[in-house]
Amino acid sequence: MTLTRLLRRLMMPAFALLLAACNRSGDTAAKPTIALVVKTLNNQFFIDMEAGAKAAADSLGLELIVQAPEREIDVERQMQIVENLIQRQVRVILLVPNGSREIVPAVVKANAANIPVVTVDTRVDAASLAAAGGRVATFIGSDNADGGRMAGAFLVERLGGTAQIAVLEGVPGHETADARLRGFRAALAGVTGMQVVASQPANMERDQAFNVTQNILQSHPGITALFACNDVMALGALEAIAAAGKASQVSVVGFDAQDDARKAISEKRMAATIAQNPREMGRMAVLTAARLIKGESVAAEQPVPISLVK
Amino acid sequence: MTSRATVRRLLSSREAGTVLGLLVLCVGLWIATPFFATAANLANVAEQSAIIGVIAIGMTFVILTGGIDLSVGSLVALAGVVIGLALQRGLPVSVAVALGLLAGVVAGTLNGLMITRGSLPPFIATLGMMSVARGAALMLSDGRPISGFPDALRVVATGSPLGIPAPVLLMLLLYALAYFVLTRTVAGRYVYAIGGNEEATRLSGVNVAFHKTVVYAVSGLASAVCAMLLVARLNSAQPVAGMGYELDAIAAVVIGGTSLLGGSGSVIGTLVGALIMSVLRNGLNLLGVSSYLQQVAIGVVIIVAVLIDMALRRRVQRSSSHSA
C-alpha cells in the first residue's frame, strides 16, 4: 500500500533521531543525573560555563544535561525547561535564571519535587522567592556590582575625570546587568566631569548594540567613553564606532572578558573588560551539586573572583 | 470490510495526518524515555501547550480567511502589561483582566480596520501593529517587568478544578467554543467562505469587511487571553514577552493542516498542532538533547507534518474522485 510506505519513509528520520537519543542516555542510567539550565547557548559566556561544568561532571562521574532557551529574553521557555527537567527527575538543577522574578514559580515547583536548585551567575529575586515560599540551596557567581564599579573607576582614571559617556544597558529587569549598571553609576557618582549623556538598552545582543550605538552617535557625536553591560554589546558598539570613524575618540569598556573582547583589547581597539570566570562557575556549580547529592551542607553564597582586563 | 471502511473514513478526515503524527511522536517518546508517559508529565505538557494553543485559535480564524496576524506576540506583551499596570494600581483582578482583554480586542479591531477599510495587506498591517504594540508595551511599562500579583490571578495558572490544570481547562473550553462557531454557525461558514473565495462571498451579499474585522478582533482577544495565562504563570508582566510567538502559533496552525491560502482547515487540527510542538519540546528536554539540535528537530517536524498532511489529502482526493 503506497500510503503506508510513504508514511514509513517520512517517519523513519524522526524515529532514527529518537532512537539515537535513546541509546545515548541508555548506557548512563546508573549515573546520577544533574541539569544545568543557562540563559542561552549563543553567548560564549554560557558555552564556557557549560565546558567547565562538563569537565567537572565527567571527573565526578555525573551525567549532566545542559539546556537553554533559544533566546535570552524567553523567560517562559526557560520555565518550561525547568518543569520538564523536574519530570525527568534530575537530582539537582543548576540554574542561571533568565528572569530573577519570573523563574520563582519554577523554583517553587522544583522545591516541591525535592530537587535542590543552585543559582549560578544570576540571583533569584530574594523577596519574590520568600513571598512564594521557595528556597535556593546556594548562589555561585561574581559580584556584578563590584565589577561595574571597577569599570567605572577605570574610566574615571583613564579619562582624567572628564568624559561624555554612553551606556548600553542589558535586558531591562535582568539582575546581573542591573547590578553592573548600579556599580558603574556608583563609581561615577562623586565625579562631576563624568557625564552619562545616553543610556539605552540593547538587550545583550550584538546587532542591537550596533544599531543603538549608531543612533547614539547621531545624537551625541562627542561621546568619549562607552560602557556596555556585556562584551557582546561592547563588540557591536565597537563596530558602529569604527564605522563612524571615531575609533580613537571613544574608550569602550565591556564585561565578561570573552575571547573576542580580549583580542580587541590587545589590538587597542577596546579599552577594557571585566573578567568573570564562567568556567570556574560551571565547575563550582557541579562540585556543589555533587555535595548536595551526598547530603552535605553548602554555604549560602559562593563568590567567584573577578578582575579588570585592560 | 467494515473496519477497513472505518479506517478509510478516519484517514480521510482532515485531522488524520496530524493526529497520526502526534501518536507516532508519543509512542516514540514512550519507548525512548521512562519519564514521558507519566500522568504528571502529560499534565505538564498540556499546561505548556496552553500558551501557544490559545493564540493559535485566533490565528486559525485569521488564516482560514486567507490572512495572517504577525502582531499576536506583541499583543501578548501589551495586554500583559495592561493587566500588570492595572493590578499595580490596586484594581481588582477581574477589572484588570477585562482591561487587558479590551486592549487585545481594540488592537485586533484596528488590525481588521486597516485591512478592510485601509485595504492594507494583512502581512503589512499586522507587521506594523507588531511594532506599535511592542513599543506601546515598552512605553507603558518603562521597559521593566511588573511583578508580584494577588493570588486571585495566580490561580489562573496554578489552580486545577476537576483535577485538570486551569490553563488546560481554559484552552479546551476555548477550542470547543471555536469549533462550535466554525462548524455550527453562519459566521463560521463565512470565515471559510471568505478564505475560499472572498469576491464570490461579497457578491453573495455577505458583509465581508465586517466579518474579517471581527476575525482579527478574535485574534487580538486570543492573544490577550494568552497574556493573562502568561502573567499568571510567571507572576510577572513583561514588555518583552511573546517575542516569536507569532511564528509558533502559525506553525501550530500549519502543522494542524490548515492551508495558508485560506478556506480549508480546522481548529481541532490546530490543537493537535500545538500539542505536537509542546510534546516535541518536552521530549527533547527529557532526553537531554542539545539545545541546538532541538531547533533543527522542530523545523524538521514542521516540514514532515505538512508533507504527510499533503500526501494524505492528495490520496483522499484521488480516492474520492475514483468513487465518484
XYZ file of C-alpha atoms in Angstrom:
634
model
C 0.000 0.000 0.000
C 1.613 3.218 -1.139
C 0.287 5.303 1.730
C 1.844 3.106 4.399
C 5.098 3.067 2.515
C 5.106 6.830 2.239
C 4.327 7.285 5.919
C 7.013 4.839 6.869
C 9.541 6.662 4.754
C 8.625 10.002 6.264
C 8.632 8.725 9.834
C 11.996 6.981 9.605
C 14.170 10.036 10.250
C 12.077 11.004 13.273
C 12.421 7.531 14.732
C 16.123 7.401 13.992
C 16.564 10.640 15.907
C 14.600 9.342 18.850
C 16.392 6.016 18.956
C 19.781 7.689 18.722
C 18.840 9.887 21.645
C 17.545 6.811 23.469
C 20.799 4.905 23.036
C 22.816 7.841 24.218
C 21.008 8.074 27.517
C 20.552 4.323 27.885
C 24.077 3.384 28.958
C 24.261 6.081 31.617
C 21.142 5.148 33.547
C 23.185 4.214 36.615
C 24.901 7.599 36.976
C 23.120 10.328 38.945
C 21.830 12.950 36.506
C 22.043 16.676 37.148
C 20.971 19.560 34.902
C 22.475 22.928 34.041
C 19.975 25.418 32.603
C 21.588 28.577 31.236
C 20.133 31.748 29.708
C 21.057 30.909 26.137
C 23.730 28.937 24.320
C 24.526 31.556 21.691
C 26.736 33.518 24.097
C 30.361 32.444 24.657
C 29.983 33.092 28.382
C 27.479 30.277 28.819
C 29.338 27.997 26.421
C 32.392 28.425 28.680
C 30.249 27.750 31.730
C 28.962 24.594 30.044
C 32.564 23.486 29.318
C 33.609 23.967 32.949
C 30.525 22.106 34.169
C 31.018 19.227 31.715
C 34.656 18.716 32.693
C 33.724 18.599 36.367
C 30.771 16.263 35.746
C 32.980 13.858 33.785
C 35.598 13.710 36.527
C 32.941 13.137 39.206
C 31.025 10.506 37.215
C 27.842 12.573 36.972
C 25.524 12.669 33.965
C 24.997 16.325 33.014
C 22.138 17.657 30.882
C 22.644 21.201 29.575
C 19.613 23.075 28.231
C 18.766 26.666 27.331
C 16.015 28.663 25.635
C 16.770 29.844 22.118
C 16.537 33.484 23.177
C 17.871 35.107 26.310
C 14.648 37.070 26.808
C 12.439 33.966 26.742
C 11.614 33.532 30.440
C 8.592 31.342 29.752
C 10.583 28.860 27.695
C 13.171 28.575 30.476
C 10.349 27.850 32.896
C 9.166 25.049 30.584
C 12.672 23.586 30.513
C 12.850 23.555 34.306
C 9.395 21.933 34.513
C 10.460 19.263 32.034
C 13.675 18.567 33.940
C 11.649 18.151 37.136
C 9.661 15.464 35.273
C 12.983 13.971 34.167
C 13.737 13.569 37.911
C 17.210 15.068 37.780
C 18.904 15.149 41.202
C 19.980 18.817 41.199
C 19.108 21.777 38.956
C 21.884 24.322 38.367
C 20.078 27.400 37.102
C 21.068 30.706 35.518
C 17.684 32.496 35.661
C 16.585 34.499 32.614
C 14.274 36.472 34.850
C 15.018 36.821 38.550
C 11.336 37.145 39.467
C 9.724 35.185 36.631
C 11.609 31.979 37.426
C 10.342 31.888 41.027
C 7.287 29.667 40.272
C 9.601 27.119 38.602
C 11.949 27.119 41.614
C 8.956 26.506 43.881
C 7.934 23.533 41.695
C 11.450 22.072 41.974
C 11.319 22.555 45.748
C 8.022 20.673 45.840
C 9.667 17.790 43.945
C 12.568 17.817 46.455
C 15.076 18.796 43.774
C 17.640 21.288 45.134
C 18.125 24.423 42.989
C 21.528 26.114 42.779
C 21.547 29.549 41.136
C 24.626 30.428 39.113
C 25.747 33.873 37.855
C 22.311 35.493 38.305
C 20.331 35.561 41.516
C 16.673 34.826 42.037
C 14.862 37.846 43.462
C 15.036 37.231 47.225
C 11.771 38.988 48.120
C 9.710 37.200 45.436
C 11.247 33.874 46.417
C 10.459 34.404 50.091
C 6.898 35.512 49.272
C 6.351 32.331 47.239
C 7.873 30.169 49.984
C 10.658 28.909 47.721
C 14.309 28.330 48.522
C 17.609 28.117 46.706
C 20.421 25.889 48.034
C 23.225 28.300 47.195
C 24.296 31.103 44.842
C 27.524 30.798 42.864
C 28.646 33.885 40.944
C 30.541 37.109 40.623
C 29.771 40.310 42.462
C 28.453 42.108 39.385
C 28.000 45.442 41.148
C 31.662 45.331 42.141
C 32.586 44.630 38.505
C 30.537 47.655 37.401
C 32.368 49.781 39.981
C 35.726 48.552 38.646
C 34.678 49.520 35.104
C 33.567 52.984 36.257
C 36.707 53.608 38.296
C 38.851 52.525 35.348
C 37.172 55.072 33.033
C 37.479 57.868 35.605
C 41.214 57.196 35.853
C 41.785 56.736 32.118
C 39.923 59.871 31.058
C 41.119 62.066 33.926
C 37.668 62.528 35.396
C 36.076 64.200 32.358
C 34.038 62.310 29.786
C 30.775 62.126 27.890
C 29.649 58.588 28.425
C 27.174 56.372 26.594
C 25.842 53.265 28.346
C 24.416 50.152 26.703
C 22.064 48.513 29.172
C 21.076 44.851 29.150
C 17.603 43.359 29.133
C 15.589 45.605 31.473
C 14.891 43.845 34.738
C 17.720 41.323 34.441
C 19.517 41.156 37.734
C 23.129 40.803 36.510
C 23.066 43.718 34.070
C 21.157 45.858 36.575
C 23.822 45.174 39.216
C 26.613 46.116 36.783
C 24.844 49.375 35.964
C 24.309 50.133 39.639
C 28.004 49.616 40.352
C 29.047 51.631 37.303
C 26.830 54.582 38.220
C 28.013 54.417 41.834
C 31.637 54.745 40.684
C 30.775 57.883 38.694
C 28.522 59.400 41.349
C 31.121 61.606 43.012
C 32.848 62.734 39.814
C 31.095 65.759 38.275
C 33.062 65.677 34.998
C 31.837 62.177 34.160
C 28.519 62.714 32.386
C 26.304 59.883 31.210
C 24.720 61.500 28.133
C 22.839 58.432 26.862
C 21.774 55.170 28.478
C 19.820 52.756 26.292
C 19.033 49.033 26.433
C 20.439 46.807 23.660
C 19.194 43.548 25.214
C 22.648 41.945 25.424
C 22.638 41.425 21.642
C 25.380 42.391 19.235
C 23.260 43.638 16.317
C 21.030 45.679 18.604
C 24.106 47.225 20.226
C 25.389 48.167 16.780
C 22.157 49.972 15.897
C 21.689 51.640 19.272
C 25.294 52.887 19.218
C 24.854 54.262 15.691
C 21.810 56.168 16.897
C 23.591 57.459 19.993
C 26.469 58.677 17.803
C 23.955 60.667 15.761
C 22.544 62.473 18.783
C 25.768 62.637 20.821
C 28.681 62.739 18.363
C 31.058 63.906 21.114
C 30.973 60.857 23.375
C 34.391 59.823 24.641
C 33.503 56.663 26.556
C 31.053 53.791 26.268
C 30.216 51.185 28.885
C 28.341 48.075 27.749
C 26.874 45.641 30.281
C 28.377 42.727 28.359
C 31.086 42.144 25.762
C 28.620 41.029 23.112
C 27.167 44.551 23.134
C 30.595 46.164 23.511
C 31.750 44.390 20.346
C 28.658 45.543 18.454
C 29.312 49.091 19.693
C 32.972 48.898 18.574
C 31.869 48.160 15.032
C 29.422 51.068 14.983
C 32.077 53.404 16.406
C 34.641 52.230 13.846
C 32.096 52.668 11.049
C 31.597 56.273 12.192
C 35.387 56.809 12.107
C 35.545 57.543 15.846
C 37.609 54.560 16.955
C 40.343 56.720 18.506
C 37.876 59.039 20.239
C 35.796 56.552 22.278
C 37.075 54.301 25.086
C 34.883 51.192 25.146
C 34.585 49.051 28.268
C 32.701 45.760 28.258
C 32.004 42.997 30.720
C 32.725 39.215 30.632
C 36.230 39.150 29.044
C 35.213 36.976 26.115
C 37.910 35.863 23.686
C 36.854 38.400 21.035
C 36.926 41.199 23.600
C 40.370 40.190 24.882
C 41.583 40.195 21.288
C 40.118 43.668 20.683
C 41.848 44.921 23.848
C 45.219 43.510 22.806
C 44.773 45.238 19.436
C 43.994 48.518 21.289
C 40.531 48.740 19.708
C 38.822 48.300 23.073
C 39.860 49.820 26.411
C 38.959 47.192 28.988
C 36.598 44.486 30.120
C 35.749 42.849 33.391
C 36.786 39.215 33.576
C 34.364 36.867 35.149
C 35.211 33.225 35.242
C 32.316 31.269 33.741
C 34.362 28.058 33.515
C 35.021 28.235 37.250
C 31.319 28.969 37.867
C 30.360 25.843 35.929
C 32.963 23.768 37.792
C 31.925 25.050 41.241
C 28.265 24.508 40.393
C 28.808 20.846 39.543
C 31.007 20.275 42.627
C 28.230 21.814 44.707
C 25.670 19.534 43.060
C 27.794 16.511 43.960
C 27.905 17.652 47.598
C 24.152 18.206 47.655
C 23.556 14.690 46.304
C 25.705 13.310 49.138
C 23.604 15.308 51.588
C 26.439 17.623 52.622
C 25.714 21.233 53.537
C 26.874 24.117 51.335
C 27.463 27.825 52.025
C 24.563 30.124 51.019
C 26.868 32.275 48.855
C 29.926 31.166 46.895
C 31.683 34.138 45.295
C 33.722 33.638 42.119
C 36.641 36.092 41.733
C 36.538 38.858 39.075
C 39.245 41.141 37.657
C 39.820 44.046 35.250
C 41.420 43.195 31.888
C 42.986 46.182 30.086
C -14.586 -4.888 5.370
C -16.377 -2.545 7.781
C -13.203 -1.988 9.816
C -11.453 -1.130 6.564
C -14.155 1.371 5.782
C -13.830 2.903 9.234
C -10.081 3.225 8.816
C -10.654 4.819 5.433
C -13.172 7.267 6.888
C -10.785 8.190 9.724
C -7.900 8.632 7.317
C -9.974 10.849 5.110
C -10.844 13.221 7.960
C -8.968 16.467 7.825
C -7.002 15.953 11.046
C -5.880 12.382 10.329
C -2.305 13.181 9.369
C -1.782 15.455 12.347
C -3.252 13.039 14.882
C -1.170 10.242 13.422
C 1.931 12.420 13.753
C 1.147 13.155 17.395
C 0.589 9.448 18.137
C 3.841 8.426 16.450
C 5.705 11.097 18.420
C 4.150 9.977 21.719
C 4.844 6.287 21.098
C 8.413 7.114 20.108
C 8.960 9.101 23.311
C 7.246 6.439 25.396
C 9.787 3.940 24.076
C 12.731 6.320 24.366
C 12.286 7.585 27.918
C 10.505 6.311 31.043
C 9.815 9.894 32.123
C 7.459 10.781 29.259
C 4.313 8.744 29.783
C 3.674 9.663 33.416
C 0.481 11.412 34.472
C 2.468 14.303 35.947
C 4.467 14.830 32.769
C 1.459 14.640 30.466
C -0.322 17.256 32.598
C 2.883 19.296 32.419
C 2.943 19.082 28.591
C -0.720 20.004 28.283
C -0.151 23.016 30.517
C 2.832 24.134 28.461
C 0.833 23.892 25.240
C -1.857 26.244 26.565
C 0.154 29.420 25.897
C 0.671 28.883 22.163
C -2.519 26.813 21.943
C -4.730 29.742 22.874
C -3.108 32.245 20.474
C -3.277 29.642 17.719
C -7.102 29.624 17.982
C -7.244 33.247 16.848
C -4.541 32.560 14.282
C -6.630 29.725 12.834
C -9.571 32.093 12.268
C -7.279 34.611 10.593
C -5.519 32.060 8.383
C -8.859 30.467 7.398
C -9.839 33.830 5.897
C -6.579 33.778 3.937
C -4.932 36.374 6.189
C -2.061 36.355 8.682
C -1.565 38.043 12.054
C 2.041 38.865 12.908
C 1.098 41.100 15.834
C -0.032 38.379 18.269
C 3.270 38.132 20.167
C 3.390 41.883 20.714
C -0.284 41.927 21.705
C 0.532 39.317 24.361
C 3.096 41.754 25.767
C 0.768 44.776 25.512
C -2.238 43.064 27.109
C 0.030 41.596 29.784
C 1.475 44.998 30.646
C -2.037 46.491 30.798
C -3.089 43.749 33.234
C 0.099 44.269 35.269
C -0.267 48.046 35.481
C -3.950 47.795 36.425
C -3.107 45.382 39.234
C -0.246 47.575 40.373
C -2.721 50.440 40.732
C -4.818 48.270 43.026
C -7.670 47.468 40.640
C -9.438 44.153 41.291
C -8.258 41.163 39.261
C -11.487 40.940 37.244
C -11.241 44.597 36.157
C -7.524 44.273 35.336
C -8.130 41.193 33.208
C -11.101 42.884 31.486
C -8.871 45.864 30.610
C -6.223 43.523 29.234
C -8.778 41.687 27.091
C -10.135 45.042 25.905
C -6.640 46.123 24.851
C -6.309 42.932 22.813
C -9.709 43.386 21.149
C -9.084 47.071 20.352
C -5.666 46.348 18.800
C -7.116 43.395 16.866
C -10.002 45.545 15.612
C -7.514 48.168 14.457
C -5.704 45.427 12.520
C -9.015 44.450 10.932
C -9.921 48.041 10.030
C -6.512 48.685 8.466
C -7.020 45.572 6.344
C -10.675 46.073 5.387
C -11.100 49.866 5.324
C -7.495 50.742 4.526
C -7.043 47.859 2.057
C -3.624 47.079 3.547
C -2.344 43.531 3.027
C -2.703 41.633 6.351
C 1.042 40.974 6.414
C 1.803 44.718 6.360
C -0.968 45.860 8.703
C -0.112 43.313 11.381
C 3.643 43.797 10.900
C 3.071 47.463 11.698
C 0.908 46.586 14.697
C 3.595 44.159 15.867
C 5.988 47.081 16.230
C 3.426 49.583 17.534
C 2.122 47.225 20.228
C 5.638 46.223 21.321
C 6.626 49.871 21.569
C 3.450 50.709 23.482
C 4.125 47.855 25.917
C 7.675 49.131 26.483
C 6.476 52.717 26.925
C 3.684 51.822 29.339
C 5.976 49.685 31.485
C 9.057 51.877 31.106
C 10.781 48.785 29.746
C 10.653 46.989 33.098
C 8.816 43.827 34.080
C 5.952 44.334 36.517
C 5.618 41.625 39.134
C 4.010 40.473 42.359
C 0.313 39.843 41.783
C -2.600 38.721 44.002
C -3.382 35.010 44.366
C -6.734 35.569 42.647
C -4.799 35.964 39.393
C -2.165 33.333 40.111
C -4.920 30.747 40.444
C -5.468 31.007 36.666
C -2.087 29.297 36.277
C -1.839 27.241 39.457
C -5.428 26.117 40.097
C -6.728 22.734 38.957
C -10.522 22.490 39.007
C -11.757 18.887 38.429
C -8.119 17.800 38.670
C -7.288 19.457 35.337
C -4.736 22.308 35.336
C -6.681 25.583 34.909
C -4.805 26.727 31.746
C -5.580 23.376 30.077
C -9.261 23.580 31.018
C -9.476 27.132 29.697
C -7.726 26.147 26.472
C -10.056 23.171 25.905
C -13.150 25.294 26.570
C -11.959 27.904 24.088
C -11.254 25.218 21.476
C -14.732 23.753 21.995
C -16.218 27.221 21.552
C -14.153 27.921 18.435
C -15.082 24.501 16.999
C -18.752 25.254 17.582
C -18.511 28.700 15.984
C -16.617 27.453 12.928
C -18.742 24.380 12.235
C -22.219 25.193 13.559
C -22.777 28.910 12.988
C -23.324 31.076 9.934
C -20.455 33.363 10.952
C -18.187 30.318 10.992
C -19.228 29.321 7.468
C -18.484 32.883 6.317
C -14.923 32.566 7.689
C -14.346 29.580 5.387
C -16.186 31.243 2.516
C -14.065 34.413 2.715
C -10.894 32.328 2.649
C -12.213 30.186 -0.204
C -13.320 32.989 -2.475
C -13.623 36.446 -0.985
C -15.095 38.071 -4.081
C -17.805 35.428 -4.503
C -18.651 35.738 -0.805
C -19.011 39.504 -1.136
C -21.166 39.155 -4.263
C -23.463 36.754 -2.445
C -24.305 39.593 -0.055
C -22.051 38.840 2.931
C -20.569 41.842 4.749
C -17.011 40.600 4.240
C -15.339 43.674 5.749
C -17.291 43.252 8.994
C -16.590 39.540 9.318
C -12.894 39.961 8.551
C -12.557 42.738 11.115
C -14.213 40.532 13.730
C -11.762 37.739 12.902
C -8.774 40.000 13.683
C -10.518 41.169 16.864
C -10.871 37.492 17.846
C -7.146 37.035 17.244
C -6.421 40.055 19.456
C -8.715 38.628 22.116
C -6.988 35.227 21.973
C -3.621 36.974 22.397
C -4.961 38.819 25.430
C -6.258 35.589 26.998
C -2.790 34.138 26.444
C -1.334 37.241 28.104
C -3.473 36.596 31.170
C -2.224 32.983 31.327
C 1.380 34.083 30.875
C 1.217 36.836 33.503
C -0.351 34.416 35.971
C 2.176 31.694 35.162
C 5.287 33.847 35.546
C 3.752 36.070 38.229
C 5.127 38.908 36.121
C 4.103 41.060 33.162
C 6.903 41.567 30.684
C 7.094 44.137 27.887
C 9.430 41.765 26.019
C 7.111 38.775 26.452
C 5.779 36.834 23.489
C 8.614 37.503 21.039
C 8.443 34.855 18.320
C 5.016 33.599 19.459
C 3.510 34.612 16.107
C 5.736 32.065 14.393
C 4.965 29.327 16.934
C 1.245 29.999 16.510
C 1.484 29.941 12.712
C 3.477 26.691 12.975
C 0.761 25.107 15.176
C -1.916 26.117 12.651
C 0.060 24.834 9.673
C 1.070 21.552 11.369
C -2.637 21.202 12.124
C -3.368 21.055 8.410
C -4.893 24.486 7.856
C -3.943 25.879 4.478
C -2.085 29.196 4.469
C -4.094 30.040 1.361
C -7.256 30.084 3.467
C -10.606 28.382 3.143
C -9.625 24.965 4.444
C -8.541 23.663 7.819
C -9.847 23.116 11.313
C -9.333 24.323 14.827
C -9.041 20.741 16.121
C -6.051 20.293 13.815
C -4.531 23.410 15.364
C -4.972 21.991 18.879
C -3.147 18.832 17.810
C -0.501 21.001 16.107
C 0.091 22.951 19.325
C 0.308 19.660 21.260
C 2.860 18.281 18.786
C 5.120 21.275 19.365
C 4.957 21.012 23.170
C 5.329 17.225 23.187
C 8.374 17.557 20.975
C 9.993 20.269 23.127
C 9.173 18.316 26.287
C 10.564 15.072 24.858
C 13.774 16.699 23.702
C 14.254 18.178 27.183
C 13.597 14.806 28.812
C 16.105 13.131 26.510
C 18.675 15.826 27.237
C 19.100 16.552 23.529
C 21.372 19.523 22.786
C 19.597 22.870 22.547
C 20.984 23.386 19.058
C 19.673 20.055 17.773
C 16.266 20.850 19.283
C 15.788 23.772 16.916
C 16.682 21.560 13.959
C 14.259 18.874 15.142
C 11.381 21.331 15.498
C 11.944 22.638 11.990
C 12.071 19.103 10.599
C 8.820 18.186 12.344
C 7.016 21.207 10.869
C 8.125 20.210 7.370
C 7.411 16.483 7.807
C 3.977 17.166 9.318
C 2.938 19.288 6.366
C 4.350 16.729 3.900
C 2.297 13.935 5.494
C -0.781 16.115 5.543
C -0.419 16.969 1.876
C 0.200 13.331 0.926
C -2.884 12.166 2.814
C -5.001 14.841 1.233
C -3.877 14.004 -2.282
C -4.760 10.388 -1.565
C -8.183 11.317 -0.215
C -8.853 13.462 -3.264
C -7.792 10.631 -5.562
C -9.949 8.031 -3.826
C -12.985 10.314 -3.702
C -12.673 11.145 -7.389
C -12.429 7.402 -8.132
C -15.571 6.624 -6.196
C -17.494 9.495 -7.781
